[in-house]
Amino acid sequence: MTIQISTLLKQHRQEHVLKFYNELNENSKAKLAEQLKALPWNNLDELISQYVINYPKISIPEDLQPAPFFPTEPDSDATAELYQQARAEGVRLLQNGRVSFLMVAGGQGTRLGFDGPKGTYPITPVKGKSLFQYFSEKIRHFGEKYGVEFTWYIMTSELNHEATTQFFADHEFFGLDQDQIVFFTQGTMPAFDNSGKLLLSAKDSLALSPDGHGGTLLALHRCGCLERMRSEGVEYLSYFQVDNPLVSIADPLFLGLHALEQSEMSAIMLAKTGPFEKLGNFCISGGRLQIIEYSDLPDALAESRNPDGSLRFIAGSPAIHILNRSFVEKLTASGQLNLPWHRADKKVPFINDCGELVNPETPNAVKLESFIFDALPLASKTMILEAVREEEFAPTKNKTGVDSVESCRMMLIERDALRLERAGVKIARDTDGKAKYPIELSPAVIIDDNDAIEYCKEKQISDLSKTETAIYLG
Ligand code: UTP
């Protein structure tokens, strides 16, 4: 151990992490030293005091107002014209290769409780395609549609990088060119016990976890991805999360509005289903857009209503963004980015003083994560577009219940059922209106209503209402 690190550990009262150091072989010693070197020494004590020993103070600004947004359907002639121009602009940006995809897949997926990266989860209702395959097929199809080999940046974490890249390699990159996919790894943060001591996950390792999706920005800088984007003439990043297979990753209207409005970072919003729905709230304070988490918005504000009875704070965030490459470059140029940390109390297995592994049954540790939406107030200009929930947001967080594998599959079925019906195809529905059998349209061939119309016309499909099995078109 270098003298410098030993001194730092002493100064910060964290020497306990070296308790088993003398028992370690050279490789293990080097591994632990590397982890210790990478700790945020400059502000470690401040972090511990602000976020671990004390709960971070959430101050709700006095001037908090609901954020304005563009509605799904234009509400005036001027907006209708703007949307038309925006769609054309979005298509132009896609055709000219100005857009790359940015998917965050570094999370631990603890709620899903699935062994492996979440992206490998078999999500689709008929074929059981994985989330990774589903997105790969979308990207392949968009490539064909716009005549562009889009680059897809996938953020992994140290915990799942190997398994993720192996999965893609095992499946021959799902038909994409290997060079189109760029995997990059996010940073880590150490877990602390409640008194602010660093936890060990093994005698030769700190208990480290991914530093949150806010870590994407600095990770893009560190891995050289921003340079690649620049050299490829890419100006816009379409940001989405691995657990939402419904998301429209190449929406010309969203892209075009973002560009025409000269926004640096834009967001999709959904009308919340109720005052306390667990979505972040788009708010304005001091002229800046910010997201206030559902748990932080005071009840009185969450429940406040407009004269027509609608919720004032109606705009919820499904974590879908467009970011300018130049905005990410600006934020990360110094190699530092100080987004606020968010505290999570979690169960983290650790090595106790006797060197035994303890698997706690209740939360024993504090983890810190930064969130991508905290970059919104740093943007000189922002833009929010409303989207239709049924066409945009089916998060896979849990196995059952709300935001689960079950609800996600139901939403995929329903979206595809409606798509077929809009293409003039009859399907069987139950008395409660739900599709009678699972339906799945492969995004490799059908990605929007026009595709569905053409596909069904070509294959002469007009009535599937007598089919008494699952339906797969692809
Ligand atoms: P969530 O916050 O829902 O976390 O991530 P999660 O890991 O998927 O699930 P839980 O909370 O442990 O159950 C939202 C998105 O952000 C990504 C996830 O992979 C997911 O796409 N993410 C989250 C990262 O890429 N890195 C992180 O550090 C955290």
Short mmCIF file of C-alpha atoms and ligand atoms in Angstrom, two decimals:
data_model
loop_
_atom_site.label_atom_id
_atom_site.label_comp_id
_atom_site.label_asym_id
_atom_site.label_seq_id
_atom_site.Cartn_x
_atom_site.Cartn_y
_atom_site.Cartn_z
CA MET A 1 0.00 0.00 0.00
CA THR A 2 1.44 3.37 -0.92
CA ILE A 3 2.24 5.73 1.93
CA GLN A 4 -0.05 8.25 0.34
CA ILE A 5 -3.10 5.97 0.51
CA SER A 6 -2.29 4.82 4.04
CA THR A 7 -2.07 8.46 5.09
CA LEU A 8 -5.34 9.31 3.40
CA LEU A 9 -7.05 6.38 5.11
CA LYS A 10 -5.75 7.52 8.47
CA GLN A 11 -6.74 11.14 7.88
CA HIS A 12 -10.26 10.09 6.94
CA ARG A 13 -10.55 7.48 9.72
CA GLN A 14 -11.01 4.60 7.27
CA GLU A 15 -7.95 2.46 8.12
CA HIS A 16 -10.20 -0.51 8.96
CA VAL A 17 -10.34 -1.40 5.25
CA LEU A 18 -6.72 -2.58 5.53
CA LYS A 19 -7.51 -4.97 8.35
CA PHE A 20 -6.90 -8.07 6.17
CA TYR A 21 -4.34 -6.50 3.88
CA ASN A 22 -1.38 -8.53 5.15
CA GLU A 23 -3.24 -11.78 4.43
CA LEU A 24 -3.67 -10.90 0.75
CA ASN A 25 -1.59 -12.06 -2.20
CA GLU A 26 0.02 -9.49 -4.48
CA ASN A 27 -2.85 -9.40 -6.99
CA SER A 28 -5.43 -8.84 -4.29
CA LYS A 29 -3.31 -6.14 -2.68
CA ALA A 30 -3.06 -4.36 -6.02
CA LYS A 31 -6.80 -4.67 -6.59
CA LEU A 32 -7.68 -3.11 -3.25
CA ALA A 33 -5.08 -0.38 -3.70
CA GLU A 34 -6.56 0.48 -7.10
CA GLN A 35 -10.06 0.78 -5.61
CA LEU A 36 -8.82 2.95 -2.77
CA LYS A 37 -6.93 5.22 -5.14
CA ALA A 38 -10.12 5.87 -7.08
CA LEU A 39 -12.15 7.02 -4.06
CA PRO A 40 -13.41 10.62 -4.09
CA TRP A 41 -10.82 11.71 -1.51
CA ASN A 42 -11.32 15.45 -2.13
CA ASN A 43 -14.76 15.46 -0.65
CA LEU A 44 -15.10 12.09 1.09
CA ASP A 45 -15.72 13.54 4.56
CA GLU A 46 -18.17 16.05 3.20
CA LEU A 47 -20.07 13.31 1.35
CA ILE A 48 -20.22 11.18 4.47
CA SER A 49 -21.40 14.03 6.64
CA GLN A 50 -23.92 15.38 4.14
CA TYR A 51 -25.42 12.14 2.81
CA VAL A 52 -24.56 9.26 5.14
CA ILE A 53 -24.47 10.41 8.76
CA ASN A 54 -27.15 12.97 8.09
CA TYR A 55 -30.01 12.69 5.66
CA PRO A 56 -29.52 15.08 2.74
CA LYS A 57 -31.70 18.16 3.13
CA ILE A 58 -34.30 18.50 0.42
CA SER A 59 -35.30 22.11 0.11
CA ILE A 60 -38.28 22.80 -2.05
CA PRO A 61 -37.90 26.22 -3.68
CA GLU A 62 -40.59 28.77 -2.80
CA ASP A 63 -41.12 29.72 -6.43
CA LEU A 64 -41.75 26.16 -7.64
CA GLN A 65 -44.09 26.07 -10.64
CA PRO A 66 -45.27 23.32 -12.97
CA ALA A 67 -43.11 23.11 -16.08
CA PRO A 68 -44.66 23.98 -19.45
CA PHE A 69 -44.70 21.30 -22.14
CA PHE A 70 -45.71 20.71 -25.73
CA PRO A 71 -48.90 18.59 -25.83
CA THR A 72 -49.09 15.31 -27.79
CA GLU A 73 -51.57 16.82 -30.22
CA PRO A 74 -51.07 20.41 -31.37
CA ASP A 75 -53.44 22.81 -29.62
CA SER A 76 -53.28 25.65 -32.17
CA ASP A 77 -52.58 26.21 -35.85
CA ALA A 78 -49.17 27.61 -34.98
CA THR A 79 -48.28 24.49 -32.99
CA ALA A 80 -49.60 22.27 -35.76
CA GLU A 81 -47.27 24.01 -38.18
CA LEU A 82 -44.36 23.77 -35.75
CA TYR A 83 -44.97 20.02 -35.31
CA GLN A 84 -45.00 19.53 -39.05
CA GLN A 85 -41.68 21.35 -39.41
CA ALA A 86 -40.28 19.47 -36.41
CA ARG A 87 -41.21 16.07 -37.87
CA ALA A 88 -39.49 16.95 -41.12
CA GLU A 89 -36.44 18.21 -39.23
CA GLY A 90 -36.34 15.05 -37.10
CA VAL A 91 -36.42 12.84 -40.19
CA ARG A 92 -33.64 14.95 -41.75
CA LEU A 93 -31.48 14.57 -38.62
CA LEU A 94 -31.99 10.81 -38.61
CA GLN A 95 -31.30 10.47 -42.34
CA ASN A 96 -28.15 12.56 -42.04
CA GLY A 97 -26.76 10.41 -39.24
CA ARG A 98 -26.87 13.20 -36.67
CA VAL A 99 -28.33 10.94 -33.97
CA SER A 100 -26.89 8.13 -31.85
CA PHE A 101 -28.65 5.93 -29.34
CA LEU A 102 -27.62 5.93 -25.70
CA MET A 103 -28.99 3.18 -23.50
CA VAL A 104 -28.26 2.89 -19.81
CA ALA A 105 -28.00 -0.72 -18.64
CA GLY A 106 -25.62 -0.52 -15.71
CA GLY A 107 -28.23 -0.87 -12.95
CA GLN A 108 -28.36 -3.81 -10.57
CA GLY A 109 -32.02 -4.63 -11.17
CA THR A 110 -32.45 -5.57 -7.52
CA ARG A 111 -36.23 -5.32 -7.57
CA LEU A 112 -36.52 -7.70 -10.52
CA GLY A 113 -34.33 -10.20 -8.68
CA PHE A 114 -33.07 -11.73 -11.93
CA ASP A 115 -29.69 -13.38 -12.12
CA GLY A 116 -27.90 -11.54 -14.92
CA PRO A 117 -28.03 -8.15 -16.63
CA LYS A 118 -31.61 -6.89 -16.90
CA GLY A 119 -31.20 -6.52 -20.66
CA THR A 120 -30.92 -10.30 -20.97
CA TYR A 121 -34.39 -10.76 -19.42
CA PRO A 122 -36.79 -12.56 -21.82
CA ILE A 123 -39.48 -9.90 -21.99
CA THR A 124 -41.54 -10.28 -25.13
CA PRO A 125 -44.92 -11.97 -24.68
CA VAL A 126 -44.76 -14.58 -27.44
CA LYS A 127 -41.16 -15.26 -28.42
CA GLY A 128 -39.58 -14.35 -25.10
CA LYS A 129 -37.02 -12.10 -26.80
CA SER A 130 -34.65 -10.39 -24.43
CA LEU A 131 -34.74 -6.64 -23.89
CA PHE A 132 -31.37 -6.43 -25.67
CA GLN A 133 -32.70 -8.30 -28.69
CA TYR A 134 -35.84 -6.17 -28.82
CA PHE A 135 -33.81 -2.94 -28.89
CA SER A 136 -31.32 -4.42 -31.37
CA GLU A 137 -34.16 -5.21 -33.78
CA LYS A 138 -35.54 -1.70 -33.43
CA ILE A 139 -32.15 -0.18 -34.18
CA ARG A 140 -31.61 -2.46 -37.16
CA HIS A 141 -34.97 -1.47 -38.54
CA PHE A 142 -34.39 2.26 -38.00
CA GLY A 143 -31.07 1.81 -39.79
CA GLU A 144 -32.87 0.35 -42.81
CA LYS A 145 -35.59 3.00 -42.69
CA TYR A 146 -33.23 5.95 -42.60
CA GLY A 147 -30.34 4.43 -44.56
CA VAL A 148 -27.91 5.00 -41.70
CA GLU A 149 -25.76 2.69 -39.60
CA PHE A 150 -26.65 4.18 -36.23
CA THR A 151 -24.17 3.85 -33.39
CA TRP A 152 -25.60 2.48 -30.19
CA TYR A 153 -23.84 3.36 -26.93
CA ILE A 154 -24.65 0.96 -24.13
CA MET A 155 -23.64 1.83 -20.59
CA THR A 156 -22.79 -1.14 -18.42
CA SER A 157 -21.33 -1.27 -14.92
CA GLU A 158 -18.42 -3.25 -13.57
CA LEU A 159 -20.93 -5.73 -12.19
CA ASN A 160 -22.51 -6.63 -15.53
CA HIS A 161 -20.11 -5.53 -18.28
CA GLU A 162 -18.67 -8.97 -18.93
CA ALA A 163 -22.04 -10.71 -18.95
CA THR A 164 -23.55 -8.03 -21.18
CA THR A 165 -20.84 -8.05 -23.84
CA GLN A 166 -20.76 -11.84 -23.78
CA PHE A 167 -24.53 -12.00 -24.34
CA PHE A 168 -24.28 -9.80 -27.41
CA ALA A 169 -21.31 -11.78 -28.74
CA ASP A 170 -23.14 -15.09 -28.15
CA HIS A 171 -26.05 -13.76 -30.22
CA GLU A 172 -23.86 -12.29 -32.95
CA PHE A 173 -24.93 -8.80 -31.99
CA PHE A 174 -28.48 -9.63 -33.05
CA GLY A 175 -27.70 -8.86 -36.66
CA LEU A 176 -26.15 -5.45 -36.00
CA ASP A 177 -22.64 -4.72 -37.14
CA GLN A 178 -20.33 -5.25 -34.16
CA ASP A 179 -18.81 -1.79 -34.73
CA GLN A 180 -22.21 -0.16 -34.34
CA ILE A 181 -22.36 -1.09 -30.67
CA VAL A 182 -20.10 0.66 -28.20
CA PHE A 183 -20.12 -0.67 -24.65
CA PHE A 184 -18.76 1.65 -22.01
CA THR A 185 -18.62 1.23 -18.26
CA GLN A 186 -19.88 3.65 -15.65
CA GLY A 187 -18.08 4.61 -12.46
CA THR A 188 -18.63 3.17 -9.01
CA MET A 189 -19.31 4.56 -5.57
CA PRO A 190 -18.49 2.85 -2.28
CA ALA A 191 -21.17 1.77 0.16
CA PHE A 192 -20.94 3.03 3.75
CA ASP A 193 -22.31 1.75 7.01
CA ASN A 194 -24.56 4.14 8.89
CA SER A 195 -21.64 5.62 10.79
CA GLY A 196 -19.87 6.53 7.57
CA LYS A 197 -17.34 3.70 7.47
CA LEU A 198 -16.49 2.16 4.12
CA LEU A 199 -17.74 -1.42 3.80
CA LEU A 200 -15.68 -4.31 2.45
CA SER A 201 -17.42 -6.89 0.25
CA ALA A 202 -14.39 -9.18 0.52
CA LYS A 203 -11.03 -8.98 2.22
CA ASP A 204 -9.60 -7.55 -0.98
CA SER A 205 -12.50 -5.39 -2.14
CA LEU A 206 -14.57 -2.44 -1.08
CA ALA A 207 -18.34 -2.84 -1.42
CA LEU A 208 -18.76 -0.86 -4.64
CA SER A 209 -21.86 -0.23 -6.70
CA PRO A 210 -22.66 1.65 -9.91
CA ASP A 211 -22.77 5.43 -9.42
CA GLY A 212 -26.28 5.92 -10.85
CA HIS A 213 -27.47 6.86 -14.34
CA GLY A 214 -26.12 10.37 -13.73
CA GLY A 215 -22.74 8.65 -14.08
CA THR A 216 -23.48 8.30 -17.81
CA LEU A 217 -22.24 11.79 -18.62
CA LEU A 218 -18.79 11.51 -17.11
CA ALA A 219 -18.47 7.92 -18.33
CA LEU A 220 -19.11 9.10 -21.91
CA HIS A 221 -16.28 11.59 -21.50
CA ARG A 222 -13.87 9.09 -19.93
CA CYS A 223 -14.40 6.34 -22.50
CA GLY A 224 -13.73 8.58 -25.48
CA CYS A 225 -17.30 8.08 -26.77
CA LEU A 226 -17.81 11.83 -27.16
CA GLU A 227 -14.83 11.97 -29.50
CA ARG A 228 -16.22 9.14 -31.58
CA MET A 229 -19.58 10.94 -31.82
CA ARG A 230 -17.88 14.13 -32.86
CA SER A 231 -15.83 12.35 -35.53
CA GLU A 232 -19.01 10.72 -36.86
CA GLY A 233 -20.86 14.06 -37.00
CA VAL A 234 -23.33 13.02 -34.31
CA GLU A 235 -24.97 15.94 -32.54
CA TYR A 236 -27.86 14.36 -30.65
CA LEU A 237 -28.14 11.48 -28.22
CA SER A 238 -31.41 9.65 -27.82
CA TYR A 239 -31.27 8.50 -24.18
CA PHE A 240 -33.38 5.63 -22.84
CA GLN A 241 -33.36 2.94 -20.17
CA VAL A 242 -32.90 -0.76 -20.83
CA ASP A 243 -36.04 -1.69 -18.90
CA ASN A 244 -38.56 0.17 -21.06
CA PRO A 245 -39.04 -1.80 -24.30
CA LEU A 246 -41.96 0.39 -25.40
CA VAL A 247 -39.94 3.60 -25.77
CA SER A 248 -39.80 5.28 -29.19
CA ILE A 249 -36.10 5.70 -29.54
CA ALA A 250 -36.17 7.58 -32.84
CA ASP A 251 -39.16 9.88 -32.68
CA PRO A 252 -38.85 12.53 -35.41
CA LEU A 253 -41.21 14.93 -33.59
CA PHE A 254 -39.23 14.79 -30.34
CA LEU A 255 -35.90 15.13 -32.13
CA GLY A 256 -37.11 17.89 -34.43
CA LEU A 257 -38.69 19.94 -31.63
CA HIS A 258 -35.52 19.56 -29.57
CA ALA A 259 -33.47 20.93 -32.47
CA LEU A 260 -35.87 23.70 -33.53
CA GLU A 261 -36.27 24.88 -29.94
CA GLN A 262 -32.48 24.89 -29.59
CA SER A 263 -32.76 22.83 -26.48
CA GLU A 264 -29.62 21.37 -24.90
CA MET A 265 -31.48 18.65 -23.03
CA SER A 266 -35.08 17.64 -23.62
CA ALA A 267 -37.47 15.28 -21.92
CA ILE A 268 -40.61 13.28 -22.62
CA MET A 269 -43.38 13.75 -20.09
CA LEU A 270 -46.42 11.66 -19.27
CA ALA A 271 -49.59 12.93 -17.65
CA LYS A 272 -49.49 11.42 -14.15
CA THR A 273 -52.30 9.01 -13.30
CA GLY A 274 -52.74 10.66 -9.89
CA PRO A 275 -51.08 13.14 -7.53
CA PHE A 276 -48.81 10.53 -5.95
CA GLU A 277 -47.80 8.43 -8.92
CA LYS A 278 -44.18 7.41 -8.48
CA LEU A 279 -42.75 9.54 -11.27
CA GLY A 280 -40.43 12.52 -10.92
CA ASN A 281 -42.24 15.85 -11.35
CA PHE A 282 -41.15 18.40 -13.96
CA CYS A 283 -40.96 21.76 -12.20
CA ILE A 284 -39.54 25.21 -12.83
CA SER A 285 -37.67 27.25 -10.26
CA GLY A 286 -35.58 30.35 -10.88
CA GLY A 287 -36.33 29.94 -14.58
CA ARG A 288 -34.67 26.50 -14.64
CA LEU A 289 -36.22 23.14 -15.30
CA GLN A 290 -35.73 20.54 -12.63
CA ILE A 291 -37.23 17.26 -11.54
CA ILE A 292 -38.52 16.91 -8.02
CA GLU A 293 -38.83 13.28 -7.00
CA TYR A 294 -42.31 12.03 -6.12
CA SER A 295 -41.23 11.43 -2.56
CA ASP A 296 -40.00 15.03 -2.18
CA LEU A 297 -42.92 16.98 -3.64
CA PRO A 298 -45.02 18.23 -0.70
CA ASP A 299 -48.53 16.72 -0.67
CA ALA A 300 -50.17 20.14 -0.92
CA LEU A 301 -48.37 20.79 -4.20
CA ALA A 302 -48.84 17.26 -5.50
CA GLU A 303 -52.59 17.56 -4.90
CA SER A 304 -53.04 21.14 -6.10
CA ARG A 305 -55.35 21.51 -9.06
CA ASN A 306 -56.05 23.91 -11.91
CA PRO A 307 -59.48 25.60 -12.12
CA ASP A 308 -60.57 22.87 -14.59
CA GLY A 309 -59.79 20.18 -11.99
CA SER A 310 -56.63 18.83 -13.63
CA LEU A 311 -53.48 18.35 -11.56
CA ARG A 312 -51.20 21.40 -11.58
CA PHE A 313 -48.10 19.24 -11.34
CA ILE A 314 -49.30 16.84 -14.00
CA ALA A 315 -46.00 16.25 -15.80
CA GLY A 316 -44.24 13.04 -14.76
CA SER A 317 -40.90 11.82 -16.07
CA PRO A 318 -40.43 8.41 -17.72
CA ALA A 319 -36.66 9.09 -18.07
CA ILE A 320 -36.56 9.58 -21.84
CA HIS A 321 -34.29 12.36 -23.06
CA ILE A 322 -32.43 13.92 -25.92
CA LEU A 323 -29.10 15.49 -25.08
CA ASN A 324 -26.83 17.53 -27.29
CA ARG A 325 -23.40 15.99 -27.61
CA SER A 326 -21.99 19.49 -27.14
CA PHE A 327 -23.90 19.82 -23.84
CA VAL A 328 -22.35 16.63 -22.49
CA GLU A 329 -18.94 17.82 -23.71
CA LYS A 330 -19.40 21.16 -21.95
CA LEU A 331 -20.47 19.55 -18.67
CA THR A 332 -17.63 17.05 -18.55
CA ALA A 333 -14.74 18.95 -20.18
CA SER A 334 -12.89 19.32 -16.88
CA GLY A 335 -13.14 15.60 -16.14
CA GLN A 336 -15.38 16.42 -13.15
CA LEU A 337 -19.13 16.74 -12.86
CA ASN A 338 -20.73 17.53 -9.56
CA LEU A 339 -24.29 16.34 -9.84
CA PRO A 340 -26.02 16.01 -6.46
CA TRP A 341 -26.00 12.57 -4.83
CA HIS A 342 -29.16 10.70 -3.92
CA ARG A 343 -29.10 8.44 -0.89
CA ALA A 344 -30.52 4.92 -0.87
CA ASP A 345 -30.60 2.70 2.22
CA LYS A 346 -29.93 -0.86 1.05
CA LYS A 347 -28.98 -4.34 2.19
CA VAL A 348 -25.32 -4.73 1.28
CA PRO A 349 -23.43 -7.95 2.11
CA PHE A 350 -20.17 -7.14 3.88
CA ILE A 351 -17.13 -8.59 5.65
CA ASN A 352 -17.24 -8.07 9.40
CA ASP A 353 -14.28 -7.46 11.74
CA CYS A 354 -13.71 -11.22 12.00
CA GLY A 355 -13.45 -11.53 8.22
CA GLU A 356 -16.82 -13.30 7.92
CA LEU A 357 -19.30 -12.52 5.17
CA VAL A 358 -22.57 -11.13 6.55
CA ASN A 359 -25.78 -11.10 4.50
CA PRO A 360 -27.98 -8.56 6.26
CA GLU A 361 -31.73 -9.02 6.40
CA THR A 362 -32.51 -5.33 6.79
CA PRO A 363 -30.88 -2.28 5.19
CA ASN A 364 -27.44 -1.83 6.73
CA ALA A 365 -25.75 0.47 4.26
CA VAL A 366 -25.98 3.73 2.40
CA LYS A 367 -25.44 3.82 -1.34
CA LEU A 368 -25.05 7.03 -3.30
CA GLU A 369 -26.20 7.54 -6.87
CA SER A 370 -26.43 10.53 -9.18
CA PHE A 371 -29.35 10.92 -11.57
CA ILE A 372 -29.26 12.02 -15.19
CA PHE A 373 -32.19 14.38 -14.74
CA ASP A 374 -30.09 16.56 -12.44
CA ALA A 375 -28.36 17.76 -15.61
CA LEU A 376 -31.60 19.49 -16.71
CA PRO A 377 -31.06 22.66 -14.62
CA LEU A 378 -27.57 22.93 -16.11
CA ALA A 379 -28.92 23.23 -19.65
CA SER A 380 -29.20 26.71 -21.16
CA LYS A 381 -32.45 25.66 -22.84
CA THR A 382 -34.75 22.70 -22.29
CA MET A 383 -37.89 21.34 -23.93
CA ILE A 384 -40.58 18.93 -22.77
CA LEU A 385 -42.90 16.97 -25.04
CA GLU A 386 -45.91 15.05 -23.80
CA ALA A 387 -46.21 11.45 -24.99
CA VAL A 388 -48.95 8.84 -24.87
CA ARG A 389 -48.16 6.45 -22.04
CA GLU A 390 -49.46 3.34 -23.84
CA GLU A 391 -47.02 3.99 -26.67
CA GLU A 392 -44.00 5.04 -24.68
CA PHE A 393 -43.62 3.65 -21.19
CA ALA A 394 -43.72 0.08 -19.89
CA PRO A 395 -41.01 -0.11 -17.22
CA THR A 396 -39.85 -3.52 -16.04
CA LYS A 397 -38.89 -2.99 -12.42
CA ASN A 398 -40.62 -5.84 -10.56
CA LYS A 399 -41.65 -9.41 -11.33
CA THR A 400 -45.34 -8.83 -10.71
CA GLY A 401 -47.72 -5.97 -9.96
CA VAL A 402 -47.05 -2.34 -10.81
CA ASP A 403 -44.21 -1.65 -13.30
CA SER A 404 -43.49 -5.33 -13.66
CA VAL A 405 -42.71 -7.98 -16.23
CA GLU A 406 -46.45 -8.76 -16.23
CA SER A 407 -47.60 -5.19 -16.79
CA CYS A 408 -44.90 -4.62 -19.39
CA ARG A 409 -45.98 -7.68 -21.41
CA MET A 410 -49.62 -6.60 -21.21
CA MET A 411 -48.68 -3.18 -22.54
CA LEU A 412 -46.61 -4.64 -25.38
CA ILE A 413 -49.54 -6.87 -26.34
CA GLU A 414 -52.03 -4.01 -26.20
CA ARG A 415 -49.83 -1.65 -28.21
CA ASP A 416 -49.38 -4.27 -30.92
CA ALA A 417 -53.07 -5.23 -30.86
CA LEU A 418 -54.06 -1.61 -31.44
CA ARG A 419 -51.44 -1.29 -34.15
CA LEU A 420 -52.95 -4.25 -35.99
CA GLU A 421 -56.46 -2.87 -35.59
CA ARG A 422 -55.36 0.51 -36.94
CA ALA A 423 -53.97 -1.43 -39.91
CA GLY A 424 -57.51 -2.77 -40.46
CA VAL A 425 -56.83 -6.25 -39.03
CA LYS A 426 -59.48 -7.90 -36.86
CA ILE A 427 -58.27 -9.55 -33.68
CA ALA A 428 -60.11 -11.45 -30.97
CA ARG A 429 -60.85 -9.54 -27.77
CA ASP A 430 -62.27 -10.74 -24.47
CA THR A 431 -65.45 -9.34 -23.00
CA ASP A 432 -63.29 -7.01 -20.92
CA GLY A 433 -61.75 -5.63 -24.11
CA LYS A 434 -58.32 -7.23 -23.71
CA ALA A 435 -56.63 -9.11 -26.57
CA LYS A 436 -57.72 -12.74 -26.19
CA TYR A 437 -54.31 -14.21 -27.12
CA PRO A 438 -50.83 -12.76 -26.78
CA ILE A 439 -49.75 -10.71 -29.79
CA GLU A 440 -46.21 -9.76 -30.71
CA LEU A 441 -45.03 -7.76 -33.70
CA SER A 442 -41.33 -8.00 -34.33
CA PRO A 443 -39.71 -4.56 -34.37
CA ALA A 444 -37.38 -5.97 -37.04
CA VAL A 445 -40.29 -5.58 -39.48
CA ILE A 446 -42.99 -3.48 -37.79
CA ILE A 447 -42.04 -0.43 -35.85
CA ASP A 448 -44.91 1.95 -36.55
CA ASP A 449 -48.43 2.05 -37.96
CA ASN A 450 -47.26 2.43 -41.55
CA ASP A 451 -45.10 -0.67 -41.28
CA ALA A 452 -48.08 -2.59 -39.92
CA ILE A 453 -50.28 -1.45 -42.79
CA GLU A 454 -47.71 -2.40 -45.42
CA TYR A 455 -46.82 -5.71 -43.80
CA CYS A 456 -50.44 -6.82 -43.45
CA LYS A 457 -51.24 -5.71 -46.99
CA GLU A 458 -48.29 -7.59 -48.43
CA LYS A 459 -49.06 -10.75 -46.43
CA GLN A 460 -52.80 -10.30 -47.01
CA ILE A 461 -53.59 -10.36 -43.33
CA SER A 462 -56.95 -8.84 -42.48
CA ASP A 463 -58.65 -11.14 -39.99
CA LEU A 464 -56.87 -12.80 -37.08
CA SER A 465 -59.99 -12.95 -34.91
CA LYS A 466 -60.41 -16.71 -35.45
CA THR A 467 -56.80 -17.50 -34.49
CA GLU A 468 -56.86 -19.40 -31.24
CA THR A 469 -53.18 -19.20 -30.38
CA ALA A 470 -50.62 -16.51 -29.73
CA ILE A 471 -49.93 -14.31 -32.74
CA TYR A 472 -46.40 -13.43 -33.86
CA LEU A 473 -45.70 -11.37 -36.94
CA GLY A 474 -42.09 -11.00 -37.93
P1 UTP B 1 -33.32 1.96 -11.80
O1 UTP B 1 -33.08 3.13 -10.98
O2 UTP B 1 -34.72 1.53 -12.00
O3 UTP B 1 -32.45 0.77 -11.22
O4 UTP B 1 -32.61 2.19 -13.18
P2 UTP B 1 -32.33 -0.75 -11.65
O5 UTP B 1 -30.94 -1.12 -11.39
O6 UTP B 1 -32.80 -1.04 -13.03
O7 UTP B 1 -33.29 -1.50 -10.66
P3 UTP B 1 -33.34 -1.55 -9.05
O8 UTP B 1 -33.64 -0.16 -8.58
O9 UTP B 1 -32.01 -2.05 -8.56
O10 UTP B 1 -34.45 -2.51 -8.82
C1 UTP B 1 -33.18 2.86 -14.25
C2 UTP B 1 -32.27 2.67 -15.46
O11 UTP B 1 -31.00 3.24 -15.18
C3 UTP B 1 -29.99 2.27 -15.34
C4 UTP B 1 -30.67 0.93 -15.20
O12 UTP B 1 -29.93 -0.08 -15.85
C5 UTP B 1 -32.01 1.22 -15.84
O13 UTP B 1 -31.90 1.17 -17.25
N1 UTP B 1 -28.95 2.49 -14.32
C6 UTP B 1 -29.31 2.67 -13.03
C7 UTP B 1 -27.64 2.50 -14.71
O14 UTP B 1 -27.32 2.34 -15.90
N2 UTP B 1 -26.70 2.69 -13.75
C8 UTP B 1 -27.00 2.88 -12.45
O15 UTP B 1 -26.08 3.05 -11.64
C9 UTP B 1 -28.33 2.87 -12.08
#
